[in-house]
PDB file of C-alpha atoms in Angstrom:
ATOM      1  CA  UNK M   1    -105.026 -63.679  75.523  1.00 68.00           C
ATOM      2  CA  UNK M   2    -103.171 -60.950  73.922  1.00 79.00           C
ATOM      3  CA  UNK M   3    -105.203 -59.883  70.851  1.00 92.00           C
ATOM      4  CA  UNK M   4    -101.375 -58.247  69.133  1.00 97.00           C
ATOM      5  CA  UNK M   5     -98.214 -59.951  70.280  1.00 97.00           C
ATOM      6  CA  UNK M   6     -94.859 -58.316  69.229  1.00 97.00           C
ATOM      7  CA  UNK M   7     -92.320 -60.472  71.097  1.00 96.00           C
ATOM      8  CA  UNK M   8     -88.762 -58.132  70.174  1.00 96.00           C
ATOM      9  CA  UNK M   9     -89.132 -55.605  72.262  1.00 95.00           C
ATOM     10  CA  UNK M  10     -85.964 -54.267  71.011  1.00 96.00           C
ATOM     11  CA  UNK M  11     -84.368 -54.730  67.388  1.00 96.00           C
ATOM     12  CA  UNK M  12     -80.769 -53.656  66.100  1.00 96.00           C
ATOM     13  CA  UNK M  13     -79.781 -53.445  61.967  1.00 97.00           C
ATOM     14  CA  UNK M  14     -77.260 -52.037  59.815  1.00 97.00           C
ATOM     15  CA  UNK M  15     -77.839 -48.645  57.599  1.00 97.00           C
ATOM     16  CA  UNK M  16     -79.041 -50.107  54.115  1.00 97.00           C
ATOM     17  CA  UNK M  17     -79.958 -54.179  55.445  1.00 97.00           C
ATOM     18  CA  UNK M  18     -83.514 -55.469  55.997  1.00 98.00           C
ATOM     19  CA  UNK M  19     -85.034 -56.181  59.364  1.00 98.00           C
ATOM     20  CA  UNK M  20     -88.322 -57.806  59.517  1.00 98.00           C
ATOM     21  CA  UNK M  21     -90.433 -57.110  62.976  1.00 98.00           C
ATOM     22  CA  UNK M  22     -92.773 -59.940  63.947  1.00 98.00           C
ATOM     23  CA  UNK M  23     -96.302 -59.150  64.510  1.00 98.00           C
ATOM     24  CA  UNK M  24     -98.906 -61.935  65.781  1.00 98.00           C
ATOM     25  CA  UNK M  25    -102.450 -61.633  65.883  1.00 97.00           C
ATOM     26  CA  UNK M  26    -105.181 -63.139  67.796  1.00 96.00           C
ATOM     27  CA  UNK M  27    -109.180 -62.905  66.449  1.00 94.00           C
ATOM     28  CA  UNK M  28    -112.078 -64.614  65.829  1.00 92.00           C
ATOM     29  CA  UNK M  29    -113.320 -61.646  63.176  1.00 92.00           C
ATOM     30  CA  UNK M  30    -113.070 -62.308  59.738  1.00 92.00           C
ATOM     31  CA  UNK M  31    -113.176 -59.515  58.887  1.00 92.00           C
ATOM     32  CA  UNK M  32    -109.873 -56.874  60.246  1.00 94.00           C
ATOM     33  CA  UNK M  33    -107.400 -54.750  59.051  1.00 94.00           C
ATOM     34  CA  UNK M  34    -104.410 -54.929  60.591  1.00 96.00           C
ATOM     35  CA  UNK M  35    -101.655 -51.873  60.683  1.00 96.00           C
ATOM     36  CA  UNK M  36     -98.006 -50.695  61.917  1.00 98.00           C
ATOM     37  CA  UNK M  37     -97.318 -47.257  62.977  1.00 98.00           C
ATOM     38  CA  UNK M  38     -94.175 -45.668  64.006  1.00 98.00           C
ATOM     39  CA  UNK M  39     -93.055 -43.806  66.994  1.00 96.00           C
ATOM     40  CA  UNK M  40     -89.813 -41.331  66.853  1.00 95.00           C
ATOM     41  CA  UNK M  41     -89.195 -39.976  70.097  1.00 92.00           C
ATOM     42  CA  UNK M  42     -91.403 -37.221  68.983  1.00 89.00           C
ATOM     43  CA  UNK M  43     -93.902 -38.848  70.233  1.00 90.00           C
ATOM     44  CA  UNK M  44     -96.265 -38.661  67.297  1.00 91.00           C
ATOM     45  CA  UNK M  45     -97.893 -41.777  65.303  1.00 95.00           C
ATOM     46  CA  UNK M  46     -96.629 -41.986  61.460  1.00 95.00           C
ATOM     47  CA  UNK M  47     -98.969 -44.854  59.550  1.00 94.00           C
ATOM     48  CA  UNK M  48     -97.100 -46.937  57.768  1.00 96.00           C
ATOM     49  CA  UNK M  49     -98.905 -49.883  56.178  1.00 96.00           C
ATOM     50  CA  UNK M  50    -102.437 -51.285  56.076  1.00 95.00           C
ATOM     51  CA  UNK M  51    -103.654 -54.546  55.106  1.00 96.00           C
ATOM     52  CA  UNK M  52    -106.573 -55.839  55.153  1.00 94.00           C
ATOM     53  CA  UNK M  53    -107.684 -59.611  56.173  1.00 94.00           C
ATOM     54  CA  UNK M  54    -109.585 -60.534  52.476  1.00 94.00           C
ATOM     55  CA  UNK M  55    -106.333 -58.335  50.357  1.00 91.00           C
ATOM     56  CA  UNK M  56    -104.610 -61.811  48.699  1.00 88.00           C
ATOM     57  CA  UNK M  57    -101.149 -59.553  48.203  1.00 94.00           C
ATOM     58  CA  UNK M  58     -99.184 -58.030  50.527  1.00 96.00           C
ATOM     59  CA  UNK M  59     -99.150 -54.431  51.268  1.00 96.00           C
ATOM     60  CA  UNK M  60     -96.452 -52.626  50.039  1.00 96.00           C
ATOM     61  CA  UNK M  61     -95.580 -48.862  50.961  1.00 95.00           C
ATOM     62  CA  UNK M  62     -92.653 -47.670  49.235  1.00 97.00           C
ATOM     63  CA  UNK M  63     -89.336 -49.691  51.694  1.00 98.00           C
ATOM     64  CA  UNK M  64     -92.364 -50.980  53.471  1.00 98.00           C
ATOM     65  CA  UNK M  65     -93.967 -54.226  52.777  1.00 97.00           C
ATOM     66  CA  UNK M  66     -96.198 -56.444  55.326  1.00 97.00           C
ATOM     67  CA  UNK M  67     -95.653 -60.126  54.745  1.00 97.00           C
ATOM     68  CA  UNK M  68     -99.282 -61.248  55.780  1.00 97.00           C
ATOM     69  CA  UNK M  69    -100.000 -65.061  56.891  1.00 96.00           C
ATOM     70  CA  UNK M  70    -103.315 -65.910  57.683  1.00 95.00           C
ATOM     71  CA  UNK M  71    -103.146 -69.020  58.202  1.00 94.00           C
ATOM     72  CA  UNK M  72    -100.785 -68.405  60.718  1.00 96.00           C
ATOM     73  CA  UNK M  73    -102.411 -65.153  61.921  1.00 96.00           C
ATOM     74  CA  UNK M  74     -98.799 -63.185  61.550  1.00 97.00           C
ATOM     75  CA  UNK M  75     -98.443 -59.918  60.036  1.00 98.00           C
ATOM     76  CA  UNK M  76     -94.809 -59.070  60.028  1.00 98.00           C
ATOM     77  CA  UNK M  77     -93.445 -55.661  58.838  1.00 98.00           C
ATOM     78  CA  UNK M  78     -90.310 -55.571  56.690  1.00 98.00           C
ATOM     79  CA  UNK M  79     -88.347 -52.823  56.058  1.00 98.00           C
ATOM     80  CA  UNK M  80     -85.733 -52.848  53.128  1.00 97.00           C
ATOM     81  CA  UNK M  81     -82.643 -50.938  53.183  1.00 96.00           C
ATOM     82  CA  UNK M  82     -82.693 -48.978  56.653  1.00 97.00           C
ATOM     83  CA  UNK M  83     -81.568 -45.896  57.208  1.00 97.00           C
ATOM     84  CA  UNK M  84     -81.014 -43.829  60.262  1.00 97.00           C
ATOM     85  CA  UNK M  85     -84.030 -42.134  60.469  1.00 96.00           C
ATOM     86  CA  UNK M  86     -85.922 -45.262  60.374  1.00 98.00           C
ATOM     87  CA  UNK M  87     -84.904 -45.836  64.535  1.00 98.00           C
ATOM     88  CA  UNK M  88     -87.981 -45.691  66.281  1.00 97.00           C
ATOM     89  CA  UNK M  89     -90.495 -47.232  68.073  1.00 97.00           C
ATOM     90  CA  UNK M  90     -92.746 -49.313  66.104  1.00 98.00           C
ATOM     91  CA  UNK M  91     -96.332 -51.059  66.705  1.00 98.00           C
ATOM     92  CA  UNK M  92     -98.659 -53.194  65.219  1.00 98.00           C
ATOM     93  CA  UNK M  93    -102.474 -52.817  65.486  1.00 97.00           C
ATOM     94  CA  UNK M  94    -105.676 -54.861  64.684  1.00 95.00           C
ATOM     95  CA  UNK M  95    -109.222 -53.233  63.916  1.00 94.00           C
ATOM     96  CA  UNK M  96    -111.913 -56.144  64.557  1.00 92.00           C
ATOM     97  CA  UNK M  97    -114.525 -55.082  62.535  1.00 88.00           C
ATOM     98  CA  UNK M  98    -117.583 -56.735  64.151  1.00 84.00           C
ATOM     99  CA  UNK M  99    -115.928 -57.138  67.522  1.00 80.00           C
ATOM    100  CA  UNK M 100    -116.316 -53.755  69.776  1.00 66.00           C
ATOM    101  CA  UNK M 101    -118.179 -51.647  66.931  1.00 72.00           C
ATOM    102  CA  UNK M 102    -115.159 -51.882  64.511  1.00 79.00           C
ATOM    103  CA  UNK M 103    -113.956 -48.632  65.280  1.00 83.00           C
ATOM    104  CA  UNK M 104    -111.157 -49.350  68.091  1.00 90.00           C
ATOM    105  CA  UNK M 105    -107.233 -50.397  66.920  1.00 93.00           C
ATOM    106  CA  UNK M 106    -105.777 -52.374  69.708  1.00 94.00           C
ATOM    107  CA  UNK M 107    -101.952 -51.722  70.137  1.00 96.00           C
ATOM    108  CA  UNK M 108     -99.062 -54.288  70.554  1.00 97.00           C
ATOM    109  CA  UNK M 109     -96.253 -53.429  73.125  1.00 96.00           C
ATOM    110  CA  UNK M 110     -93.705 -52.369  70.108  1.00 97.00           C
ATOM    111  CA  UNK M 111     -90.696 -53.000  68.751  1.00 98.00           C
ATOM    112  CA  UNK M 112     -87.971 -50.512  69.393  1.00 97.00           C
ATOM    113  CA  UNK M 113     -85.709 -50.740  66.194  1.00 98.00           C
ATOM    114  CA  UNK M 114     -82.075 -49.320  66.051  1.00 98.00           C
ATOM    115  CA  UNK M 115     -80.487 -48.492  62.781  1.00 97.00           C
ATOM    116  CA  UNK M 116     -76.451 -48.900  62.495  1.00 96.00           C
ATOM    117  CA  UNK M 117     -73.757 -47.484  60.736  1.00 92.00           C
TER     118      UNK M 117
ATOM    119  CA  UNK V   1    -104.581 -37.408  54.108  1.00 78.00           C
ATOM    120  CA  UNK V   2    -105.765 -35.393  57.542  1.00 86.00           C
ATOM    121  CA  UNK V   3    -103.872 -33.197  59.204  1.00 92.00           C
ATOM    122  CA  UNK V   4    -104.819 -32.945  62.913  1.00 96.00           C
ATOM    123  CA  UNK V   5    -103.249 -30.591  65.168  1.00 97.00           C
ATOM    124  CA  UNK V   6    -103.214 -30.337  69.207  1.00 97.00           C
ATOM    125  CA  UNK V   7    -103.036 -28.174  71.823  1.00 97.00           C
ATOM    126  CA  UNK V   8    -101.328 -27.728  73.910  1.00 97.00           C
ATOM    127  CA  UNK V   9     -98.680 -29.915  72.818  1.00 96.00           C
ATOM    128  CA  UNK V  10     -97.209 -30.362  76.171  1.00 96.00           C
ATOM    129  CA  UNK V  11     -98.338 -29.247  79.813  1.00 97.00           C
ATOM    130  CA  UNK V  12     -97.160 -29.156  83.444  1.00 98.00           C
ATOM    131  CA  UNK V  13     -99.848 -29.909  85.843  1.00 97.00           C
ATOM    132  CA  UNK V  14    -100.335 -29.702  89.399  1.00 97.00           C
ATOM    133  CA  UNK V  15    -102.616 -32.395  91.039  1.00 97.00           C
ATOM    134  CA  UNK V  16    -106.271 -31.947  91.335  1.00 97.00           C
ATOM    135  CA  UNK V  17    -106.904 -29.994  88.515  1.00 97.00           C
ATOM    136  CA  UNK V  18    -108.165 -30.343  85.425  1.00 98.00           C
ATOM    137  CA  UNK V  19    -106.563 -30.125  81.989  1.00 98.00           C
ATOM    138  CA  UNK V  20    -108.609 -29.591  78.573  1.00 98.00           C
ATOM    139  CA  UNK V  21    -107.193 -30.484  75.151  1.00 98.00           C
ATOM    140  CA  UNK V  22    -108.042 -29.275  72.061  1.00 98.00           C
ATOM    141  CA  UNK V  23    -108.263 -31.672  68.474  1.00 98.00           C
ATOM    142  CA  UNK V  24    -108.435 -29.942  65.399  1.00 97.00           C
ATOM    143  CA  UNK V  25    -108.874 -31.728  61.691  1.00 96.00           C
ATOM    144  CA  UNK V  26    -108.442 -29.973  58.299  1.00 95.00           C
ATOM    145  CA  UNK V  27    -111.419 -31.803  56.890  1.00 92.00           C
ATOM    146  CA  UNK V  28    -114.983 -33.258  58.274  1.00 91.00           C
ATOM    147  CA  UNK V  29    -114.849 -36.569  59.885  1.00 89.00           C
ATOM    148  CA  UNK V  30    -117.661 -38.896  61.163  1.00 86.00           C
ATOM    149  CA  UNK V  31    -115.474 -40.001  63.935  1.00 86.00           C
ATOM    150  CA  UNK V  32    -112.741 -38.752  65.757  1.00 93.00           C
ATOM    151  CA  UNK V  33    -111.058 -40.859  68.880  1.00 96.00           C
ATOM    152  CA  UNK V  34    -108.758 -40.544  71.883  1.00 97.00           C
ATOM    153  CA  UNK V  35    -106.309 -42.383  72.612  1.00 97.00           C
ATOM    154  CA  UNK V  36    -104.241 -42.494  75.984  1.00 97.00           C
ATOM    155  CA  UNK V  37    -100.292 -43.548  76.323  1.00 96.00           C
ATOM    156  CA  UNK V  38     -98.447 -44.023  79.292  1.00 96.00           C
ATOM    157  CA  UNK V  39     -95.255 -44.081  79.964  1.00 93.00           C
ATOM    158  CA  UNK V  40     -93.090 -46.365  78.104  1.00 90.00           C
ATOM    159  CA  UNK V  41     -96.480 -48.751  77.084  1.00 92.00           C
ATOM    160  CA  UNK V  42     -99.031 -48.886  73.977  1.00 93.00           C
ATOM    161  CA  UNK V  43    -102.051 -46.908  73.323  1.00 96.00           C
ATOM    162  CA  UNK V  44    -105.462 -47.503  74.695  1.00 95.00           C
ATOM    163  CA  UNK V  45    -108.316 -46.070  73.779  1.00 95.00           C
ATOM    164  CA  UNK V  46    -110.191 -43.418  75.600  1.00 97.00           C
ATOM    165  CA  UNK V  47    -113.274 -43.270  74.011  1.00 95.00           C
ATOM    166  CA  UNK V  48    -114.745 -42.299  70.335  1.00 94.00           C
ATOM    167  CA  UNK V  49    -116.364 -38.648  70.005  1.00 93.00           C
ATOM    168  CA  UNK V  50    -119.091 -38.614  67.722  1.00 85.00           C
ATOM    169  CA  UNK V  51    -120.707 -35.553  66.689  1.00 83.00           C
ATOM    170  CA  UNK V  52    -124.708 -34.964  68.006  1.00 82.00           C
ATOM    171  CA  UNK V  53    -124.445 -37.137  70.550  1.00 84.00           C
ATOM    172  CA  UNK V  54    -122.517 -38.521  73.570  1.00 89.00           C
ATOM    173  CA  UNK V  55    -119.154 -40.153  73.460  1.00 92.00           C
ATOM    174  CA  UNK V  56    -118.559 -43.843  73.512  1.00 92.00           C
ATOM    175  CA  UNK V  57    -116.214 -44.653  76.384  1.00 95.00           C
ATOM    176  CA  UNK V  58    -114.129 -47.580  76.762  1.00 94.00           C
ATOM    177  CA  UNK V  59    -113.965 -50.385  79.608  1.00 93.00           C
ATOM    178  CA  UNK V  60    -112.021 -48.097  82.241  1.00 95.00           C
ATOM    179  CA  UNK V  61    -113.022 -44.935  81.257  1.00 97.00           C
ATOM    180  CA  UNK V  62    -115.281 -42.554  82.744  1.00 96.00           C
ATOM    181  CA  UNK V  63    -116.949 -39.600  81.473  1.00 96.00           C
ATOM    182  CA  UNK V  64    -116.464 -38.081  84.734  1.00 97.00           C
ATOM    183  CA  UNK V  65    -112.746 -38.052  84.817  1.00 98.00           C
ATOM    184  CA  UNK V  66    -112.722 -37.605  80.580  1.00 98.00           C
ATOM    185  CA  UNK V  67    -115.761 -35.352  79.667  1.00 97.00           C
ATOM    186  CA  UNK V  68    -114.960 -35.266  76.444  1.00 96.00           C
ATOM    187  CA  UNK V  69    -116.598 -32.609  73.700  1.00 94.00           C
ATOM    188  CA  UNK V  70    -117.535 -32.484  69.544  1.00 94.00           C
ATOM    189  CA  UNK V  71    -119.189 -29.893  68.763  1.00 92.00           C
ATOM    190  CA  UNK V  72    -118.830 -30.061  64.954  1.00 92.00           C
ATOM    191  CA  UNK V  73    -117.379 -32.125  62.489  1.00 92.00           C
ATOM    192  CA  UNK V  74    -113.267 -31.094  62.584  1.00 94.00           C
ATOM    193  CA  UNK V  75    -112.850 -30.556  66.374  1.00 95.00           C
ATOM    194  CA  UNK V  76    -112.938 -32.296  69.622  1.00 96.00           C
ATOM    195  CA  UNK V  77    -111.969 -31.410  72.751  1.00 97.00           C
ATOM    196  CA  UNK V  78    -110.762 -34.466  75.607  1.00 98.00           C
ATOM    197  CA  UNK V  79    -110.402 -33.086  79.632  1.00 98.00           C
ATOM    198  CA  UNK V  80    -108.748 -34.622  82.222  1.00 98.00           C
ATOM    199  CA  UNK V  81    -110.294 -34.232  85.324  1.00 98.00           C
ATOM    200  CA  UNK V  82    -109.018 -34.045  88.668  1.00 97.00           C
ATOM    201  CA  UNK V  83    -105.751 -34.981  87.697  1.00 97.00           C
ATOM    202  CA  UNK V  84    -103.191 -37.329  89.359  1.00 97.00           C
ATOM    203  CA  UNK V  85     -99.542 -38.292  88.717  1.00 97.00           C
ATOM    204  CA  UNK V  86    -100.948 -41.637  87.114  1.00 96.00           C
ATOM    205  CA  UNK V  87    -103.070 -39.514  84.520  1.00 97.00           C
ATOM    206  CA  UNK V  88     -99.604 -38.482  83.416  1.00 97.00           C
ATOM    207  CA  UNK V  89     -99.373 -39.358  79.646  1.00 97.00           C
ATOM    208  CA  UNK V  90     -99.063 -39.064  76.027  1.00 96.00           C
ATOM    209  CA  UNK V  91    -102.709 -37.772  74.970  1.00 97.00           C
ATOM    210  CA  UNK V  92    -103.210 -38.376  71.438  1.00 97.00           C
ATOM    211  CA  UNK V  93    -106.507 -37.497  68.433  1.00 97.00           C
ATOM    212  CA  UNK V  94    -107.196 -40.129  65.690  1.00 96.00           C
ATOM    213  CA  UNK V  95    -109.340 -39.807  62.992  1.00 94.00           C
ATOM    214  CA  UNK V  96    -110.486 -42.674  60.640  1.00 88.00           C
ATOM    215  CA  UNK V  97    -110.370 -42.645  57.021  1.00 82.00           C
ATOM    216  CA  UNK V  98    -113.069 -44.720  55.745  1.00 78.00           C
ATOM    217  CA  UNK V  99    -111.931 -44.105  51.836  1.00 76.00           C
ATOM    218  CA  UNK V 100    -108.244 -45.479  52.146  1.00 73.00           C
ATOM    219  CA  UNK V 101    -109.063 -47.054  55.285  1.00 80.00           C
ATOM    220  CA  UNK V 102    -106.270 -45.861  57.047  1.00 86.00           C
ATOM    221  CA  UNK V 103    -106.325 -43.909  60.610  1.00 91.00           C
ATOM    222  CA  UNK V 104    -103.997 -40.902  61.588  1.00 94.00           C
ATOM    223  CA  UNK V 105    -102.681 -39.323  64.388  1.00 96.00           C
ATOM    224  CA  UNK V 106    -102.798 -36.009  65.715  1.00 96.00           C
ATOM    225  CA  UNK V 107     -99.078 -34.574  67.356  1.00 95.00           C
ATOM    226  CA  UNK V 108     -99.642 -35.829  71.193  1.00 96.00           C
ATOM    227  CA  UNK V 109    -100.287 -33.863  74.525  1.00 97.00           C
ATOM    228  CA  UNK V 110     -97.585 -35.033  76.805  1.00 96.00           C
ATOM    229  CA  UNK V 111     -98.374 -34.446  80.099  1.00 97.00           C
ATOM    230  CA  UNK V 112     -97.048 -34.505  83.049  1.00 97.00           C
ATOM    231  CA  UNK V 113     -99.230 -33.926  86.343  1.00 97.00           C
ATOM    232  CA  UNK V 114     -96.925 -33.248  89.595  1.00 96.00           C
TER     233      UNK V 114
END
């Protein structure tokens, strides 16, 4: 089984709306922290968000904010008011911290968001 | 937060030989990690390089083809031996934070191996 599942591989929103990119998550830790990066063509890795499986509020990060359900094991990153420079690539990760030595993040395929005028 | 820097940050290869890049961090860090991404798919993670001792590689990684290097606490070097057109990918440092618990990127290698 996948341990991240991002199912929209591709996402398209108007400048200044909020999009919301699903994130699912699949562990028997309890204890992980779970992240989203993003990906301009660049090519380089820009952290986002963090939260962390025993935080009771969601992360927030400025127009990022991680709506964490962990009952349902989702961890779904919403951005408010997009702008052009927020197209990019964008993944979640897990870090299990008793499974593999707690050290490795393990990717999801992405989300590629486009931003509108 | 750390900067890390790479070199080079892009390289043309020919097949067959080997490649060595270089992972630099403005600060000391217990653990620094490589991460590999290929065209149009996710990272996956090389090994970790830990300083004083050998690197831990992951399940599909060899030291052989990925000798890897740490010789002190803000640098790491990753090589890619006897290179193939499949080894052609984004090459990519990480370094965790254990304070903020966050973990950051360095630029990329992108390479391309002809």
């Amino acid at each position: 089984a996948q341990k991240i599942t991002q199912t929209q591989p591709g996402m398209f929103v108007q400048e200044k709306e909020a999009v919301t990119l699903d994130c699912t998550y699949d562990t028997s830790d309890q204890s992980y922290g779970l992240f989203w990066y993003k990906q301009p063509s660049s090519g380089e890795m820009i952290f986002l968000i963090y939260q962390g499986s025993y935080d009771e509020q969601n992360a927030t990060e400025g127009r990022y904010s991680l709506n964490f359900q962990k009952a349902r094991k989702s961890a779904n990153l919403v951005i408010s008011a997009s702008q052009l420079g927020d197209s990019a690539m964008y993944f979640c990760a897990m870090r299990e911290f008793f499974t593999g030595g707690g050290n490795k993040l393990t990717f999801g395929t992405g989300t590629q968001l486009k931003v509108e005028l | 937060s750390a900067v890390i820097s790479q070199k080079p940050s892009r390289d043309i290869c020919q097949r067959g030989t080997s490649l060595t890049i270089q992972c630099q961090v403005d600060s000391q860090v217990t653990m620094m990690f490589w991460y590999r991404q290929q065209p149009g798919q996710s990272l996956t993670l090389i090994a970790t390089a830990n300083q004083g001792s050998e690197a831990t590689y992951e399940s599909g990684f060899v030291i052989d083809k990925f000798p890897i290097s740490r010789p002190n606490l803000t640098f790491s070097t990753l090589t890619v031996s006897n290179m193939s057109p499949e080894d052609s990918s984004i090459y990519l440092c990480s370094v965790r934070d254990f304070k903020v618990e966050t973990q950051y990127f360095g630029p990329g290698t992108r390479l391309l191996v002809l």
